Amino acid sequence: MDKDADVLGKYRHISDKLKKRFLKKPNVSEGSEQFASLAKILKQQESPQYAGFCCLAQARCEHSLSNPAGEAQALVNAARNFLEADIALRDLKCPNFDEHISAAVNCYSHAIRVHLENKQTALAAALSIELGNALRDIGKTSEAIVHYQKAADLQIISPLDCLDSMQYAASGKIETKDYDGALNTLTEMVQIIHDKGGVTDGGKPMGAFCDFLARAEITRVLLLMLLQPTPQRIRPEHAQTLEKYAWESTENNTPVNYMSEDLFLLLQSVVMACQVKDFESLKALQVELWPMLQTEQNQLLHLVIQELEHPSGEGL
């Protein structure tokens, strides 16, 4: 209790020195340094929430000094401290009203706004992703998706970064069972790749764009097999994707050059097995595909098999 009183006393002492007095200008720069020092001490004492309040006070000082870089960094430090406090409560299974995570979100959002006001789009996008990851780690995936999408919007002039953020958003939608939303996001990714990915002499996207395209297409095919849209309701671009996996299209050559022939043929077999509802063949294909797919894709394939075995009966 004495320690808490001492900390509160130091905080008040610093705040009092910053109050305007007759014929005396407060030393805001010194106050900022003292709040930062007090925050460091509190963090060492495992009191991150109080350290967060000190960082907020530091941010106000930096704002008064017209130092946006210092203000944004202090806000980020405050956000990370509040986030640490929230995680500590969750680890201890303590009841809470999400006050720490709410404070963290507010601090991140304020820091993002400061960066945007100063034309630092890349830094704002990076913080949006950091906030999204933090929310996803504590089970708030639906809220995280919003920040991933915001990051993607900010990164539109940097296609690879934009695709990375969109991939986070698509994965979040799959995690929350928004399969239609995930399919739409992945389709947007494919369009960006075709528009900005360039092509090699062989006609395939260059470098990392090729990897993004392969991952997006595999996931899209599996989502389409899970959703099973009717011919009347399937979007033209999705119908075109599935046409590549029809037997007739591969009689002369493989219609894609951004994944291995073995992977393509296995994926084609999955499409065919789903169309004829061949459950046993699909189970056999799952064994072969398992080491070739990512964890998220394997989960989708498992759901496809479950749906084929026990149809939900819900039409699209």
PDB file of N, CA, C and O in Angstrom, residues 184-219:
ATOM      1  N   ASN A 184     -14.718 -14.246 -50.704  1.00  0.00           N
ATOM      2  CA  ASN A 184     -14.706 -12.942 -51.369  1.00  0.00           C
ATOM      3  C   ASN A 184     -13.356 -12.240 -51.197  1.00  0.00           C
ATOM      4  O   ASN A 184     -12.829 -11.634 -52.140  1.00  0.00           O
ATOM      5  N   THR A 185     -12.784 -12.323 -49.982  1.00  0.00           N
ATOM      6  CA  THR A 185     -11.478 -11.697 -49.736  1.00  0.00           C
ATOM      7  C   THR A 185     -10.391 -12.350 -50.574  1.00  0.00           C
ATOM      8  O   THR A 185      -9.550 -11.669 -51.171  1.00  0.00           O
ATOM      9  N   LEU A 186     -10.418 -13.676 -50.645  1.00  0.00           N
ATOM     10  CA  LEU A 186      -9.424 -14.398 -51.448  1.00  0.00           C
ATOM     11  C   LEU A 186      -9.575 -14.076 -52.933  1.00  0.00           C
ATOM     12  O   LEU A 186      -8.581 -13.990 -53.663  1.00  0.00           O
ATOM     13  N   THR A 187     -10.808 -13.891 -53.372  1.00  0.00           N
ATOM     14  CA  THR A 187     -11.043 -13.529 -54.780  1.00  0.00           C
ATOM     15  C   THR A 187     -10.479 -12.142 -55.068  1.00  0.00           C
ATOM     16  O   THR A 187      -9.891 -11.906 -56.138  1.00  0.00           O
ATOM     17  N   GLU A 188     -10.619 -11.214 -54.128  1.00  0.00           N
ATOM     18  CA  GLU A 188     -10.022  -9.882 -54.280  1.00  0.00           C
ATOM     19  C   GLU A 188      -8.496  -9.994 -54.356  1.00  0.00           C
ATOM     20  O   GLU A 188      -7.848  -9.267 -55.124  1.00  0.00           O
ATOM     21  N   MET A 189      -7.933 -10.888 -53.548  1.00  0.00           N
ATOM     22  CA  MET A 189      -6.483 -11.098 -53.579  1.00  0.00           C
ATOM     23  C   MET A 189      -6.025 -11.574 -54.956  1.00  0.00           C
ATOM     24  O   MET A 189      -5.019 -11.089 -55.493  1.00  0.00           O
ATOM     25  N   VAL A 190      -6.756 -12.521 -55.529  1.00  0.00           N
ATOM     26  CA  VAL A 190      -6.400 -13.043 -56.851  1.00  0.00           C
ATOM     27  C   VAL A 190      -6.438 -11.931 -57.891  1.00  0.00           C
ATOM     28  O   VAL A 190      -5.562 -11.839 -58.763  1.00  0.00           O
ATOM     29  N   GLN A 191      -7.437 -11.042 -57.793  1.00  0.00           N
ATOM     30  CA  GLN A 191      -7.533  -9.933 -58.739  1.00  0.00           C
ATOM     31  C   GLN A 191      -6.339  -8.996 -58.608  1.00  0.00           C
ATOM     32  O   GLN A 191      -5.781  -8.531 -59.611  1.00  0.00           O
ATOM     33  N   ILE A 192      -5.940  -8.710 -57.360  1.00  0.00           N
ATOM     34  CA  ILE A 192      -4.768  -7.849 -57.136  1.00  0.00           C
ATOM     35  C   ILE A 192      -3.518  -8.493 -57.723  1.00  0.00           C
ATOM     36  O   ILE A 192      -2.680  -7.825 -58.346  1.00  0.00           O
ATOM     37  N   ILE A 193      -3.377  -9.801 -57.531  1.00  0.00           N
ATOM     38  CA  ILE A 193      -2.205 -10.518 -58.066  1.00  0.00           C
ATOM     39  C   ILE A 193      -2.166 -10.417 -59.585  1.00  0.00           C
ATOM     40  O   ILE A 193      -1.119 -10.151 -60.185  1.00  0.00           O
ATOM     41  N   HIS A 194      -3.308 -10.616 -60.239  1.00  0.00           N
ATOM     42  CA  HIS A 194      -3.358 -10.533 -61.699  1.00  0.00           C
ATOM     43  C   HIS A 194      -3.083  -9.118 -62.189  1.00  0.00           C
ATOM     44  O   HIS A 194      -2.457  -8.927 -63.233  1.00  0.00           O
ATOM     45  N   ASP A 195      -3.535  -8.114 -61.416  1.00  0.00           N
ATOM     46  CA  ASP A 195      -3.356  -6.717 -61.833  1.00  0.00           C
ATOM     47  C   ASP A 195      -1.944  -6.203 -61.587  1.00  0.00           C
ATOM     48  O   ASP A 195      -1.419  -5.417 -62.388  1.00  0.00           O
ATOM     49  N   LYS A 196      -1.320  -6.641 -60.466  1.00  0.00           N
ATOM     50  CA  LYS A 196      -0.056  -6.027 -60.051  1.00  0.00           C
ATOM     51  C   LYS A 196       1.094  -7.002 -59.851  1.00  0.00           C
ATOM     52  O   LYS A 196       2.192  -6.598 -59.479  1.00  0.00           O
ATOM     53  N   GLY A 197       0.842  -8.295 -60.078  1.00  0.00           N
ATOM     54  CA  GLY A 197       1.879  -9.288 -59.807  1.00  0.00           C
ATOM     55  C   GLY A 197       2.916  -9.462 -60.882  1.00  0.00           C
ATOM     56  O   GLY A 197       3.929 -10.121 -60.678  1.00  0.00           O
ATOM     57  N   GLY A 198       2.669  -8.850 -62.078  1.00  0.00           N
ATOM     58  CA  GLY A 198       3.604  -9.045 -63.171  1.00  0.00           C
ATOM     59  C   GLY A 198       3.592 -10.486 -63.641  1.00  0.00           C
ATOM     60  O   GLY A 198       2.939 -11.353 -63.040  1.00  0.00           O
ATOM     61  N   VAL A 199       4.297 -10.778 -64.693  1.00  0.00           N
ATOM     62  CA  VAL A 199       4.385 -12.157 -65.195  1.00  0.00           C
ATOM     63  C   VAL A 199       5.799 -12.446 -65.660  1.00  0.00           C
ATOM     64  O   VAL A 199       6.514 -11.560 -66.126  1.00  0.00           O
ATOM     65  N   THR A 200       6.185 -13.709 -65.518  1.00  0.00           N
ATOM     66  CA  THR A 200       7.478 -14.158 -66.029  1.00  0.00           C
ATOM     67  C   THR A 200       7.307 -14.536 -67.503  1.00  0.00           C
ATOM     68  O   THR A 200       6.219 -14.445 -68.064  1.00  0.00           O
ATOM     69  N   ASP A 201       8.381 -15.004 -68.116  1.00  0.00           N
ATOM     70  CA  ASP A 201       8.305 -15.444 -69.517  1.00  0.00           C
ATOM     71  C   ASP A 201       7.317 -16.585 -69.682  1.00  0.00           C
ATOM     72  O   ASP A 201       6.714 -16.750 -70.734  1.00  0.00           O
ATOM     73  N   GLY A 202       7.150 -17.378 -68.610  1.00  0.00           N
ATOM     74  CA  GLY A 202       6.215 -18.506 -68.667  1.00  0.00           C
ATOM     75  C   GLY A 202       4.776 -18.100 -68.436  1.00  0.00           C
ATOM     76  O   GLY A 202       3.870 -18.943 -68.470  1.00  0.00           O
ATOM     77  N   GLY A 203       4.545 -16.806 -68.172  1.00  0.00           N
ATOM     78  CA  GLY A 203       3.182 -16.322 -68.002  1.00  0.00           C
ATOM     79  C   GLY A 203       2.635 -16.443 -66.599  1.00  0.00           C
ATOM     80  O   GLY A 203       1.457 -16.188 -66.371  1.00  0.00           O
ATOM     81  N   LYS A 204       3.475 -16.797 -65.607  1.00  0.00           N
ATOM     82  CA  LYS A 204       2.982 -16.904 -64.240  1.00  0.00           C
ATOM     83  C   LYS A 204       3.438 -15.702 -63.422  1.00  0.00           C
ATOM     84  O   LYS A 204       4.423 -15.043 -63.769  1.00  0.00           O
ATOM     85  N   PRO A 205       2.737 -15.384 -62.335  1.00  0.00           N
ATOM     86  CA  PRO A 205       3.114 -14.235 -61.513  1.00  0.00           C
ATOM     87  C   PRO A 205       4.541 -14.366 -60.989  1.00  0.00           C
ATOM     88  O   PRO A 205       5.059 -15.480 -60.802  1.00  0.00           O
ATOM     89  N   MET A 206       5.150 -13.243 -60.715  1.00  0.00           N
ATOM     90  CA  MET A 206       6.557 -13.238 -60.298  1.00  0.00           C
ATOM     91  C   MET A 206       6.712 -13.454 -58.797  1.00  0.00           C
ATOM     92  O   MET A 206       5.911 -12.981 -58.002  1.00  0.00           O
ATOM     93  N   GLY A 207       7.760 -14.165 -58.423  1.00  0.00           N
ATOM     94  CA  GLY A 207       8.197 -14.308 -57.039  1.00  0.00           C
ATOM     95  C   GLY A 207       7.115 -14.665 -56.046  1.00  0.00           C
ATOM     96  O   GLY A 207       6.363 -15.623 -56.217  1.00  0.00           O
ATOM     97  N   ALA A 208       7.015 -13.826 -54.997  1.00  0.00           N
ATOM     98  CA  ALA A 208       6.068 -14.085 -53.907  1.00  0.00           C
ATOM     99  C   ALA A 208       4.622 -14.038 -54.379  1.00  0.00           C
ATOM    100  O   ALA A 208       3.744 -14.666 -53.777  1.00  0.00           O
ATOM    101  N   PHE A 209       4.342 -13.300 -55.455  1.00  0.00           N
ATOM    102  CA  PHE A 209       2.976 -13.251 -55.980  1.00  0.00           C
ATOM    103  C   PHE A 209       2.497 -14.643 -56.376  1.00  0.00           C
ATOM    104  O   PHE A 209       1.320 -14.987 -56.221  1.00  0.00           O
ATOM    105  N   CYS A 210       3.420 -15.442 -56.880  1.00  0.00           N
ATOM    106  CA  CYS A 210       3.088 -16.809 -57.283  1.00  0.00           C
ATOM    107  C   CYS A 210       2.664 -17.644 -56.069  1.00  0.00           C
ATOM    108  O   CYS A 210       1.696 -18.409 -56.130  1.00  0.00           O
ATOM    109  N   ASP A 211       3.380 -17.475 -54.968  1.00  0.00           N
ATOM    110  CA  ASP A 211       3.043 -18.213 -53.737  1.00  0.00           C
ATOM    111  C   ASP A 211       1.679 -17.785 -53.203  1.00  0.00           C
ATOM    112  O   ASP A 211       0.880 -18.617 -52.774  1.00  0.00           O
ATOM    113  N   PHE A 212       1.428 -16.471 -53.228  1.00  0.00           N
ATOM    114  CA  PHE A 212       0.121 -15.972 -52.774  1.00  0.00           C
ATOM    115  C   PHE A 212      -1.000 -16.535 -53.645  1.00  0.00           C
ATOM    116  O   PHE A 212      -2.064 -16.913 -53.141  1.00  0.00           O
ATOM    117  N   LEU A 213      -0.773 -16.587 -54.964  1.00  0.00           N
ATOM    118  CA  LEU A 213      -1.808 -17.060 -55.875  1.00  0.00           C
ATOM    119  C   LEU A 213      -2.106 -18.536 -55.643  1.00  0.00           C
ATOM    120  O   LEU A 213      -3.278 -18.940 -55.604  1.00  0.00           O
ATOM    121  N   ALA A 214      -1.064 -19.350 -55.469  1.00  0.00           N
ATOM    122  CA  ALA A 214      -1.268 -20.779 -55.233  1.00  0.00           C
ATOM    123  C   ALA A 214      -2.049 -21.005 -53.943  1.00  0.00           C
ATOM    124  O   ALA A 214      -3.016 -21.780 -53.914  1.00  0.00           O
ATOM    125  N   ARG A 215      -1.651 -20.319 -52.876  1.00  0.00           N
ATOM    126  CA  ARG A 215      -2.343 -20.492 -51.599  1.00  0.00           C
ATOM    127  C   ARG A 215      -3.799 -20.044 -51.693  1.00  0.00           C
ATOM    128  O   ARG A 215      -4.704 -20.717 -51.201  1.00  0.00           O
ATOM    129  N   ALA A 216      -4.003 -18.887 -52.358  1.00  0.00           N
ATOM    130  CA  ALA A 216      -5.371 -18.363 -52.475  1.00  0.00           C
ATOM    131  C   ALA A 216      -6.249 -19.304 -53.291  1.00  0.00           C
ATOM    132  O   ALA A 216      -7.405 -19.563 -52.934  1.00  0.00           O
ATOM    133  N   GLU A 217      -5.711 -19.833 -54.368  1.00  0.00           N
ATOM    134  CA  GLU A 217      -6.539 -20.691 -55.225  1.00  0.00           C
ATOM    135  C   GLU A 217      -6.893 -22.010 -54.531  1.00  0.00           C
ATOM    136  O   GLU A 217      -8.038 -22.462 -54.604  1.00  0.00           O
ATOM    137  N   ILE A 218      -5.924 -22.614 -53.858  1.00  0.00           N
ATOM    138  CA  ILE A 218      -6.211 -23.870 -53.151  1.00  0.00           C
ATOM    139  C   ILE A 218      -7.306 -23.645 -52.109  1.00  0.00           C
ATOM    140  O   ILE A 218      -8.262 -24.421 -52.001  1.00  0.00           O
ATOM    141  N   THR A 219      -7.178 -22.559 -51.362  1.00  0.00           N
ATOM    142  CA  THR A 219      -8.171 -22.260 -50.320  1.00  0.00           C
ATOM    143  C   THR A 219      -9.535 -21.959 -50.934  1.00  0.00           C
ATOM    144  O   THR A 219     -10.567 -22.386 -50.412  1.00  0.00           O
TER     145      THR A 219
END
